[in-house]
Amino acid sequence: MKSYKERHQKRLEKYKKQYDERREFYRMLREYAADIIDSRNFRSTRKFIQHGTMPVHRHCLDVASQSIKISKWLGIPCSQRDLIRGALLHDYFLYDWHDKNRENYQMLHGFYHPGIALKNAEKEYRLSPREKDIIKKHMWPLTVVPPRCREAWIVTTADKYCSLLETLKLHGKPGKAGMGLAR
């Protein structure tokens, strides 16, 4: 049986690892996506709800964080820059998709929003081919054409995972953007 000291040491190591992962994620956000994070339109996604009570802004940060974790966990080499930027912009549709009174309301939001997000992102940012593939194909299989690059597959997987946790209300406390998901 482990002593209290050993259990305490193990718990401290776990928290340090989580802290280091969080620090590294925020460093990558600053390095690869400062233009997105600082943009008025990206900040405006805080006022739109994605699934349950989760704001789109937080959802996108969580998807970016989980994408990095999936890539590392599976040992999949990829462009972290494209992975993070594509994840942040994958739901860049810039409206409340729950509002049936809005202009251009589409009942099948899941089918249409990837194209809308891509069009919005292209207006503001220079996107790599991988970033475009991530945004356009993240709703596969609804988008019919599957992702073409590993970054898009990773973001698609992370998006499904985060969406499931949000819909079932299994995500962490709001306010810890990018890190509140169950582990």
mmCIF file of C-alpha atoms in Angstrom:
data_model
loop_
_atom_site.group_PDB
_atom_site.id
_atom_site.type_symbol
_atom_site.label_atom_id
_atom_site.label_comp_id
_atom_site.label_asym_id
_atom_site.label_seq_id
_atom_site.Cartn_x
_atom_site.Cartn_y
_atom_site.Cartn_z
ATOM 1 C CA MET A 1 0.000 0.000 0.000
ATOM 2 C CA LYS A 2 1.359 3.384 -0.986
ATOM 3 C CA SER A 3 2.088 5.859 1.729
ATOM 4 C CA TYR A 4 0.477 9.275 1.894
ATOM 5 C CA LYS A 5 3.760 10.853 0.811
ATOM 6 C CA GLU A 6 3.975 8.675 -2.320
ATOM 7 C CA ARG A 7 0.344 9.405 -3.287
ATOM 8 C CA HIS A 8 0.898 13.119 -2.697
ATOM 9 C CA GLN A 9 4.069 13.074 -4.837
ATOM 10 C CA LYS A 10 2.233 11.283 -7.652
ATOM 11 C CA ARG A 11 -0.596 13.827 -7.516
ATOM 12 C CA LEU A 12 1.909 16.702 -7.647
ATOM 13 C CA GLU A 13 3.600 15.152 -10.689
ATOM 14 C CA LYS A 14 0.229 14.845 -12.416
ATOM 15 C CA TYR A 15 -0.610 18.526 -11.761
ATOM 16 C CA LYS A 16 2.821 19.619 -12.934
ATOM 17 C CA LYS A 17 2.385 17.672 -16.166
ATOM 18 C CA GLN A 18 -1.045 19.257 -16.740
ATOM 19 C CA TYR A 19 0.400 22.703 -16.010
ATOM 20 C CA ASP A 20 3.283 22.133 -18.445
ATOM 21 C CA GLU A 21 0.875 20.914 -21.154
ATOM 22 C CA ARG A 22 -1.341 23.972 -20.658
ATOM 23 C CA ARG A 23 1.677 26.299 -20.791
ATOM 24 C CA GLU A 24 2.939 24.672 -23.978
ATOM 25 C CA PHE A 25 -0.527 24.925 -25.583
ATOM 26 C CA TYR A 26 -0.771 28.654 -24.820
ATOM 27 C CA ARG A 27 2.762 29.156 -26.130
ATOM 28 C CA MET A 28 1.744 27.489 -29.398
ATOM 29 C CA LEU A 29 -1.398 29.639 -29.568
ATOM 30 C CA ARG A 30 0.726 32.785 -29.266
ATOM 31 C CA GLU A 31 3.286 31.542 -31.774
ATOM 32 C CA TYR A 32 0.986 30.130 -34.453
ATOM 33 C CA ALA A 33 -2.353 31.876 -34.025
ATOM 34 C CA ALA A 34 -1.984 35.255 -32.325
ATOM 35 C CA ASP A 35 -3.694 36.918 -35.303
ATOM 36 C CA ILE A 36 -6.733 34.670 -34.881
ATOM 37 C CA ILE A 37 -6.914 34.858 -31.088
ATOM 38 C CA ASP A 38 -6.650 38.664 -31.175
ATOM 39 C CA SER A 39 -9.190 39.212 -33.965
ATOM 40 C CA ARG A 40 -12.497 40.868 -33.200
ATOM 41 C CA ASN A 41 -14.455 38.247 -35.134
ATOM 42 C CA PHE A 42 -12.859 35.329 -33.305
ATOM 43 C CA ARG A 43 -13.528 37.018 -29.959
ATOM 44 C CA SER A 44 -17.156 37.536 -31.063
ATOM 45 C CA THR A 45 -17.617 33.754 -31.070
ATOM 46 C CA ARG A 46 -17.813 33.972 -27.272
ATOM 47 C CA LYS A 47 -21.415 35.151 -27.608
ATOM 48 C CA PHE A 48 -22.576 32.199 -29.751
ATOM 49 C CA ILE A 49 -23.465 28.833 -28.233
ATOM 50 C CA GLN A 50 -22.179 25.675 -29.858
ATOM 51 C CA HIS A 51 -23.485 22.591 -27.999
ATOM 52 C CA GLY A 52 -25.382 22.715 -24.720
ATOM 53 C CA THR A 53 -24.086 25.836 -22.986
ATOM 54 C CA MET A 54 -20.603 25.822 -24.543
ATOM 55 C CA PRO A 55 -19.591 29.001 -26.414
ATOM 56 C CA VAL A 56 -18.149 28.485 -29.910
ATOM 57 C CA HIS A 57 -14.958 30.278 -28.765
ATOM 58 C CA ARG A 58 -14.313 27.785 -25.983
ATOM 59 C CA HIS A 59 -15.288 24.859 -28.204
ATOM 60 C CA CYS A 60 -12.691 25.870 -30.804
ATOM 61 C CA LEU A 61 -9.977 26.261 -28.167
ATOM 62 C CA ASP A 62 -10.871 22.854 -26.733
ATOM 63 C CA VAL A 63 -10.760 21.263 -30.196
ATOM 64 C CA ALA A 64 -7.320 22.823 -30.800
ATOM 65 C CA SER A 65 -6.064 21.545 -27.442
ATOM 66 C CA GLN A 66 -7.459 18.040 -27.954
ATOM 67 C CA SER A 67 -6.052 17.948 -31.496
ATOM 68 C CA ILE A 68 -2.546 18.535 -30.151
ATOM 69 C CA LYS A 69 -3.083 15.849 -27.505
ATOM 70 C CA ILE A 70 -4.370 13.323 -30.050
ATOM 71 C CA SER A 71 -1.451 14.015 -32.375
ATOM 72 C CA LYS A 72 1.057 13.465 -29.561
ATOM 73 C CA TRP A 73 -0.734 10.489 -28.025
ATOM 74 C CA LEU A 74 -0.922 8.643 -31.353
ATOM 75 C CA GLY A 75 2.521 9.809 -32.457
ATOM 76 C CA ILE A 76 1.162 11.294 -35.678
ATOM 77 C CA PRO A 77 3.635 13.741 -37.199
ATOM 78 C CA CYS A 78 1.867 16.814 -38.497
ATOM 79 C CA SER A 79 2.072 20.575 -38.798
ATOM 80 C CA GLN A 80 1.148 21.885 -35.364
ATOM 81 C CA ARG A 81 0.660 25.337 -36.882
ATOM 82 C CA ASP A 82 -1.918 24.109 -39.408
ATOM 83 C CA LEU A 83 -3.509 21.853 -36.781
ATOM 84 C CA ILE A 84 -4.050 24.699 -34.310
ATOM 85 C CA ARG A 85 -5.121 27.312 -36.864
ATOM 86 C CA GLY A 86 -7.523 24.930 -38.600
ATOM 87 C CA ALA A 87 -9.020 23.840 -35.279
ATOM 88 C CA LEU A 88 -9.538 27.443 -34.176
ATOM 89 C CA LEU A 89 -11.271 28.315 -37.455
ATOM 90 C CA HIS A 90 -13.242 25.111 -38.054
ATOM 91 C CA ASP A 91 -16.465 26.671 -36.703
ATOM 92 C CA TYR A 92 -15.841 30.239 -37.876
ATOM 93 C CA PHE A 93 -19.416 30.691 -39.119
ATOM 94 C CA LEU A 94 -19.948 33.846 -36.965
ATOM 95 C CA TYR A 95 -23.652 33.541 -36.169
ATOM 96 C CA ASP A 96 -25.973 31.892 -33.665
ATOM 97 C CA TRP A 97 -26.982 28.731 -35.486
ATOM 98 C CA HIS A 98 -29.833 28.180 -33.024
ATOM 99 C CA ASP A 99 -31.606 31.424 -34.050
ATOM 100 C CA LYS A 100 -34.384 30.458 -36.479
ATOM 101 C CA ASN A 101 -35.145 34.138 -37.160
ATOM 102 C CA ARG A 102 -31.718 35.034 -38.534
ATOM 103 C CA GLU A 103 -31.099 35.831 -42.163
ATOM 104 C CA ASN A 104 -30.139 32.850 -44.345
ATOM 105 C CA TYR A 105 -31.299 30.350 -41.707
ATOM 106 C CA GLN A 106 -30.439 26.788 -42.708
ATOM 107 C CA MET A 107 -32.150 23.924 -40.930
ATOM 108 C CA LEU A 108 -29.230 21.655 -41.745
ATOM 109 C CA HIS A 109 -26.488 23.745 -40.132
ATOM 110 C CA GLY A 110 -24.171 20.724 -39.856
ATOM 111 C CA PHE A 111 -24.063 20.357 -43.637
ATOM 112 C CA TYR A 112 -23.604 24.034 -44.490
ATOM 113 C CA HIS A 113 -21.456 25.641 -41.815
ATOM 114 C CA PRO A 114 -18.066 24.233 -42.918
ATOM 115 C CA GLY A 115 -18.351 26.104 -46.239
ATOM 116 C CA ILE A 116 -19.506 29.261 -44.472
ATOM 117 C CA ALA A 117 -16.654 28.999 -41.947
ATOM 118 C CA LEU A 118 -14.127 28.559 -44.760
ATOM 119 C CA LYS A 119 -15.476 31.556 -46.665
ATOM 120 C CA ASN A 120 -15.305 33.732 -43.511
ATOM 121 C CA ALA A 121 -11.793 32.535 -42.650
ATOM 122 C CA GLU A 122 -10.522 33.162 -46.198
ATOM 123 C CA LYS A 123 -11.721 36.772 -45.987
ATOM 124 C CA GLU A 124 -9.517 37.441 -42.944
ATOM 125 C CA TYR A 125 -6.551 35.071 -43.068
ATOM 126 C CA ARG A 126 -4.078 33.540 -45.478
ATOM 127 C CA LEU A 127 -4.877 29.862 -45.177
ATOM 128 C CA SER A 128 -2.664 26.957 -46.088
ATOM 129 C CA PRO A 129 -4.168 24.079 -48.099
ATOM 130 C CA ARG A 130 -4.212 21.983 -44.904
ATOM 131 C CA GLU A 131 -6.066 24.678 -42.951
ATOM 132 C CA LYS A 132 -8.658 24.866 -45.738
ATOM 133 C CA ASP A 133 -9.059 21.075 -45.718
ATOM 134 C CA ILE A 134 -9.511 21.076 -41.926
ATOM 135 C CA ILE A 135 -12.223 23.740 -42.015
ATOM 136 C CA LYS A 136 -14.087 22.360 -45.022
ATOM 137 C CA LYS A 137 -14.011 18.676 -44.038
ATOM 138 C CA HIS A 138 -14.315 18.697 -40.236
ATOM 139 C CA MET A 139 -17.945 17.544 -40.392
ATOM 140 C CA TRP A 140 -17.130 14.376 -42.286
ATOM 141 C CA PRO A 141 -19.085 12.142 -42.961
ATOM 142 C CA LEU A 142 -21.757 14.860 -43.384
ATOM 143 C CA THR A 143 -19.459 16.625 -45.850
ATOM 144 C CA VAL A 144 -19.323 13.393 -47.924
ATOM 145 C CA VAL A 145 -15.776 14.062 -49.214
ATOM 146 C CA PRO A 146 -13.359 12.842 -46.523
ATOM 147 C CA PRO A 147 -10.404 14.865 -45.223
ATOM 148 C CA ARG A 148 -7.250 14.690 -47.354
ATOM 149 C CA CYS A 149 -4.563 15.393 -44.744
ATOM 150 C CA ARG A 150 -3.770 13.928 -41.347
ATOM 151 C CA GLU A 151 -4.319 17.316 -39.642
ATOM 152 C CA ALA A 152 -7.919 17.369 -40.915
ATOM 153 C CA TRP A 153 -8.494 13.812 -39.669
ATOM 154 C CA ILE A 154 -7.156 14.748 -36.240
ATOM 155 C CA VAL A 155 -9.318 17.888 -35.957
ATOM 156 C CA THR A 156 -12.356 15.934 -37.187
ATOM 157 C CA THR A 157 -11.765 13.378 -34.427
ATOM 158 C CA ALA A 158 -11.141 16.031 -31.754
ATOM 159 C CA ASP A 159 -14.270 17.929 -32.827
ATOM 160 C CA LYS A 160 -16.422 14.804 -32.494
ATOM 161 C CA TYR A 161 -14.915 14.071 -29.077
ATOM 162 C CA CYS A 162 -15.392 17.626 -27.782
ATOM 163 C CA SER A 163 -18.912 17.852 -29.230
ATOM 164 C CA LEU A 164 -19.903 14.615 -27.511
ATOM 165 C CA LEU A 165 -18.588 15.826 -24.145
ATOM 166 C CA GLU A 166 -20.365 19.177 -24.576
ATOM 167 C CA THR A 167 -23.659 17.615 -25.618
ATOM 168 C CA LEU A 168 -23.571 15.187 -22.692
ATOM 169 C CA LYS A 169 -22.367 17.989 -20.377
ATOM 170 C CA LEU A 170 -19.224 16.047 -19.435
ATOM 171 C CA HIS A 171 -16.783 18.892 -20.108
ATOM 172 C CA GLY A 172 -14.940 20.783 -17.385
ATOM 173 C CA LYS A 173 -15.830 24.103 -15.808
ATOM 174 C CA PRO A 174 -16.266 27.116 -18.111
ATOM 175 C CA GLY A 175 -13.491 29.669 -17.988
ATOM 176 C CA LYS A 176 -10.549 27.302 -18.468
ATOM 177 C CA ALA A 177 -10.444 27.624 -22.236
ATOM 178 C CA GLY A 178 -8.724 24.803 -24.013
ATOM 179 C CA MET A 179 -8.169 22.691 -20.920
ATOM 180 C CA GLY A 180 -11.501 21.923 -19.283
ATOM 181 C CA LEU A 181 -12.247 18.625 -20.948
ATOM 182 C CA ALA A 182 -12.367 15.295 -19.241
ATOM 183 C CA ARG A 183 -9.140 13.346 -19.566
#
